[in-house]
């Protein structure tokens, strides 16, 4: 019997150290499957790439905001007041357009048999830097 396919939505998280320049670094993936109640994010803060775009900027607050995304997805106490929202409401909040230094791409849709594997593949293709 074939593996059932899940329809999912995802957005790429972007660090924009200097908003006025419009340059960004792909820094994560927010991934949701409403029918499976699945909401996860995978993020990475690349110090060297950040420093290349904004050598004089302090990355502390931006790194903290980026690292809060997986906690918001999990919805526990670490998500703060957002923990009271459904997983889809948290996804919608996370992917809402912003003009800050932490932005997301438009939402895209896909289908897969294994949600965690699909998230890992998207992260490897869109965020991870091959060495």
PDB file of C-alpha atoms in Angstrom:
ATOM      1  CA  UNK A   1       0.000   0.000   0.000  1.00  0.00           C
ATOM      2  CA  UNK A   2       1.483   3.404  -0.953  1.00  0.00           C
ATOM      3  CA  UNK A   3       2.340   5.949   1.721  1.00  0.00           C
ATOM      4  CA  UNK A   4      -0.434   8.567   1.990  1.00  0.00           C
ATOM      5  CA  UNK A   5       0.676  12.009   0.881  1.00  0.00           C
ATOM      6  CA  UNK A   6       0.370  15.053   3.117  1.00  0.00           C
ATOM      7  CA  UNK A   7      -0.158  18.552   1.773  1.00  0.00           C
ATOM      8  CA  UNK A   8       2.023  21.048   3.608  1.00  0.00           C
ATOM      9  CA  UNK A   9       2.834  24.759   3.620  1.00  0.00           C
ATOM     10  CA  UNK A  10       6.209  26.297   4.286  1.00  0.00           C
ATOM     11  CA  UNK A  11       8.015  29.620   4.309  1.00  0.00           C
ATOM     12  CA  UNK A  12      11.699  30.469   4.358  1.00  0.00           C
ATOM     13  CA  UNK A  13      12.876  32.615   7.278  1.00  0.00           C
ATOM     14  CA  UNK A  14      15.154  35.460   6.212  1.00  0.00           C
ATOM     15  CA  UNK A  15      17.544  37.584   8.245  1.00  0.00           C
ATOM     16  CA  UNK A  16      17.633  41.119   6.875  1.00  0.00           C
ATOM     17  CA  UNK A  17      20.374  42.896   8.856  1.00  0.00           C
ATOM     18  CA  UNK A  18      19.919  46.199   7.016  1.00  0.00           C
ATOM     19  CA  UNK A  19      16.314  46.473   5.889  1.00  0.00           C
ATOM     20  CA  UNK A  20      17.019  49.535   3.753  1.00  0.00           C
ATOM     21  CA  UNK A  21      19.376  47.483   1.559  1.00  0.00           C
ATOM     22  CA  UNK A  22      17.004  44.557   1.069  1.00  0.00           C
ATOM     23  CA  UNK A  23      19.787  41.967   1.367  1.00  0.00           C
ATOM     24  CA  UNK A  24      18.969  38.808   3.253  1.00  0.00           C
ATOM     25  CA  UNK A  25      20.273  35.464   4.447  1.00  0.00           C
ATOM     26  CA  UNK A  26      18.061  32.391   4.395  1.00  0.00           C
ATOM     27  CA  UNK A  27      18.103  31.278   8.023  1.00  0.00           C
ATOM     28  CA  UNK A  28      15.310  28.773   8.488  1.00  0.00           C
ATOM     29  CA  UNK A  29      12.166  26.997   7.357  1.00  0.00           C
ATOM     30  CA  UNK A  30       8.735  27.130   9.009  1.00  0.00           C
ATOM     31  CA  UNK A  31       6.760  24.039   8.027  1.00  0.00           C
ATOM     32  CA  UNK A  32       3.093  23.209   8.642  1.00  0.00           C
ATOM     33  CA  UNK A  33       0.662  20.442   7.787  1.00  0.00           C
ATOM     34  CA  UNK A  34      -2.762  21.448   9.041  1.00  0.00           C
ATOM     35  CA  UNK A  35      -4.405  18.034   8.619  1.00  0.00           C
ATOM     36  CA  UNK A  36      -1.641  16.302  10.610  1.00  0.00           C
ATOM     37  CA  UNK A  37      -1.435  19.051  13.251  1.00  0.00           C
ATOM     38  CA  UNK A  38       2.251  19.364  12.382  1.00  0.00           C
ATOM     39  CA  UNK A  39       4.125  22.623  12.931  1.00  0.00           C
ATOM     40  CA  UNK A  40       7.909  22.674  13.107  1.00  0.00           C
ATOM     41  CA  UNK A  41      10.731  25.027  12.278  1.00  0.00           C
ATOM     42  CA  UNK A  42      14.386  24.459  11.655  1.00  0.00           C
ATOM     43  CA  UNK A  43      16.679  27.488  11.949  1.00  0.00           C
ATOM     44  CA  UNK A  44      20.389  28.325  11.853  1.00  0.00           C
ATOM     45  CA  UNK A  45      22.198  31.567  12.584  1.00  0.00           C
ATOM     46  CA  UNK A  46      25.304  31.857  10.389  1.00  0.00           C
ATOM     47  CA  UNK A  47      27.614  34.347  12.130  1.00  0.00           C
ATOM     48  CA  UNK A  48      29.993  34.687   9.162  1.00  0.00           C
ATOM     49  CA  UNK A  49      27.268  35.409   6.621  1.00  0.00           C
ATOM     50  CA  UNK A  50      25.596  37.860   8.996  1.00  0.00           C
ATOM     51  CA  UNK A  51      28.892  39.682   9.561  1.00  0.00           C
ATOM     52  CA  UNK A  52      29.485  39.870   5.803  1.00  0.00           C
ATOM     53  CA  UNK A  53      26.185  41.735   5.294  1.00  0.00           C
ATOM     54  CA  UNK A  54      26.333  43.871   8.429  1.00  0.00           C
ATOM     55  CA  UNK A  55      29.843  43.937   9.918  1.00  0.00           C
ATOM     56  CA  UNK A  56      28.986  46.615  12.506  1.00  0.00           C
ATOM     57  CA  UNK A  57      25.616  45.214  13.571  1.00  0.00           C
ATOM     58  CA  UNK A  58      25.058  43.460  16.888  1.00  0.00           C
ATOM     59  CA  UNK A  59      23.422  40.098  16.092  1.00  0.00           C
ATOM     60  CA  UNK A  60      22.200  39.399  19.648  1.00  0.00           C
ATOM     61  CA  UNK A  61      18.521  40.414  19.346  1.00  0.00           C
ATOM     62  CA  UNK A  62      18.137  39.057  15.823  1.00  0.00           C
ATOM     63  CA  UNK A  63      19.649  35.707  16.837  1.00  0.00           C
ATOM     64  CA  UNK A  64      17.289  35.529  19.839  1.00  0.00           C
ATOM     65  CA  UNK A  65      14.253  36.267  17.648  1.00  0.00           C
ATOM     66  CA  UNK A  66      15.312  33.614  15.139  1.00  0.00           C
ATOM     67  CA  UNK A  67      15.860  31.006  17.831  1.00  0.00           C
ATOM     68  CA  UNK A  68      12.404  31.693  19.314  1.00  0.00           C
ATOM     69  CA  UNK A  69      10.668  30.428  16.153  1.00  0.00           C
ATOM     70  CA  UNK A  70      10.984  26.680  16.915  1.00  0.00           C
ATOM     71  CA  UNK A  71       9.663  27.302  20.447  1.00  0.00           C
ATOM     72  CA  UNK A  72       6.644  29.135  19.050  1.00  0.00           C
ATOM     73  CA  UNK A  73       6.018  26.206  16.707  1.00  0.00           C
ATOM     74  CA  UNK A  74       6.116  23.747  19.623  1.00  0.00           C
ATOM     75  CA  UNK A  75       3.557  25.850  21.468  1.00  0.00           C
ATOM     76  CA  UNK A  76       4.750  25.127  24.994  1.00  0.00           C
ATOM     77  CA  UNK A  77       5.423  27.596  27.788  1.00  0.00           C
ATOM     78  CA  UNK A  78       8.440  28.953  25.860  1.00  0.00           C
ATOM     79  CA  UNK A  79       6.016  30.213  23.185  1.00  0.00           C
ATOM     80  CA  UNK A  80       4.601  32.738  25.641  1.00  0.00           C
ATOM     81  CA  UNK A  81       1.044  33.915  24.986  1.00  0.00           C
ATOM     82  CA  UNK A  82       1.166  32.374  21.486  1.00  0.00           C
ATOM     83  CA  UNK A  83       0.965  28.914  23.093  1.00  0.00           C
ATOM     84  CA  UNK A  84      -2.788  29.452  23.403  1.00  0.00           C
ATOM     85  CA  UNK A  85      -3.213  29.591  19.622  1.00  0.00           C
ATOM     86  CA  UNK A  86      -3.800  26.513  17.469  1.00  0.00           C
ATOM     87  CA  UNK A  87      -0.839  25.253  15.459  1.00  0.00           C
ATOM     88  CA  UNK A  88      -2.304  26.777  12.284  1.00  0.00           C
ATOM     89  CA  UNK A  89      -2.862  30.129  13.994  1.00  0.00           C
ATOM     90  CA  UNK A  90       0.782  30.083  15.168  1.00  0.00           C
ATOM     91  CA  UNK A  91       1.903  29.284  11.606  1.00  0.00           C
ATOM     92  CA  UNK A  92      -0.168  32.168  10.229  1.00  0.00           C
ATOM     93  CA  UNK A  93       1.287  34.520  12.872  1.00  0.00           C
ATOM     94  CA  UNK A  94       4.853  33.414  12.095  1.00  0.00           C
ATOM     95  CA  UNK A  95       4.512  33.848   8.325  1.00  0.00           C
ATOM     96  CA  UNK A  96       2.680  37.197   8.398  1.00  0.00           C
ATOM     97  CA  UNK A  97       4.516  39.844   6.333  1.00  0.00           C
ATOM     98  CA  UNK A  98       6.878  42.078   8.304  1.00  0.00           C
ATOM     99  CA  UNK A  99       9.207  44.933   7.483  1.00  0.00           C
ATOM    100  CA  UNK A 100      11.639  44.097  10.273  1.00  0.00           C
ATOM    101  CA  UNK A 101      15.034  42.434  10.263  1.00  0.00           C
ATOM    102  CA  UNK A 102      13.392  39.013  10.533  1.00  0.00           C
ATOM    103  CA  UNK A 103      11.144  38.295   7.550  1.00  0.00           C
ATOM    104  CA  UNK A 104       9.650  35.310   5.766  1.00  0.00           C
ATOM    105  CA  UNK A 105       9.177  34.398   2.126  1.00  0.00           C
ATOM    106  CA  UNK A 106       5.755  33.949   0.621  1.00  0.00           C
ATOM    107  CA  UNK A 107       4.120  30.690   1.713  1.00  0.00           C
ATOM    108  CA  UNK A 108       4.629  27.751  -0.646  1.00  0.00           C
ATOM    109  CA  UNK A 109       2.829  24.409  -0.789  1.00  0.00           C
ATOM    110  CA  UNK A 110       4.052  20.863  -1.350  1.00  0.00           C
ATOM    111  CA  UNK A 111       3.131  17.214  -0.893  1.00  0.00           C
ATOM    112  CA  UNK A 112       5.108  14.465   0.758  1.00  0.00           C
ATOM    113  CA  UNK A 113       4.849  11.160   2.571  1.00  0.00           C
ATOM    114  CA  UNK A 114       7.158  12.031   5.474  1.00  0.00           C
ATOM    115  CA  UNK A 115       6.760  15.518   6.961  1.00  0.00           C
ATOM    116  CA  UNK A 116       9.992  15.537   8.979  1.00  0.00           C
ATOM    117  CA  UNK A 117      12.020  14.328   6.000  1.00  0.00           C
ATOM    118  CA  UNK A 118      10.457  17.019   3.793  1.00  0.00           C
ATOM    119  CA  UNK A 119      11.364  19.707   6.359  1.00  0.00           C
ATOM    120  CA  UNK A 120      14.949  18.429   6.527  1.00  0.00           C
ATOM    121  CA  UNK A 121      15.258  18.412   2.723  1.00  0.00           C
ATOM    122  CA  UNK A 122      13.894  21.954   2.430  1.00  0.00           C
ATOM    123  CA  UNK A 123      16.292  23.159   5.117  1.00  0.00           C
ATOM    124  CA  UNK A 124      19.262  21.489   3.405  1.00  0.00           C
ATOM    125  CA  UNK A 125      18.327  22.931   0.007  1.00  0.00           C
ATOM    126  CA  UNK A 126      17.274  26.447   1.051  1.00  0.00           C
ATOM    127  CA  UNK A 127      19.279  27.267   4.183  1.00  0.00           C
ATOM    128  CA  UNK A 128      22.265  25.014   4.856  1.00  0.00           C
ATOM    129  CA  UNK A 129      25.505  26.171   3.305  1.00  0.00           C
ATOM    130  CA  UNK A 130      27.391  23.391   1.534  1.00  0.00           C
ATOM    131  CA  UNK A 131      31.004  23.228   2.589  1.00  0.00           C
TER     132      UNK A 131
END
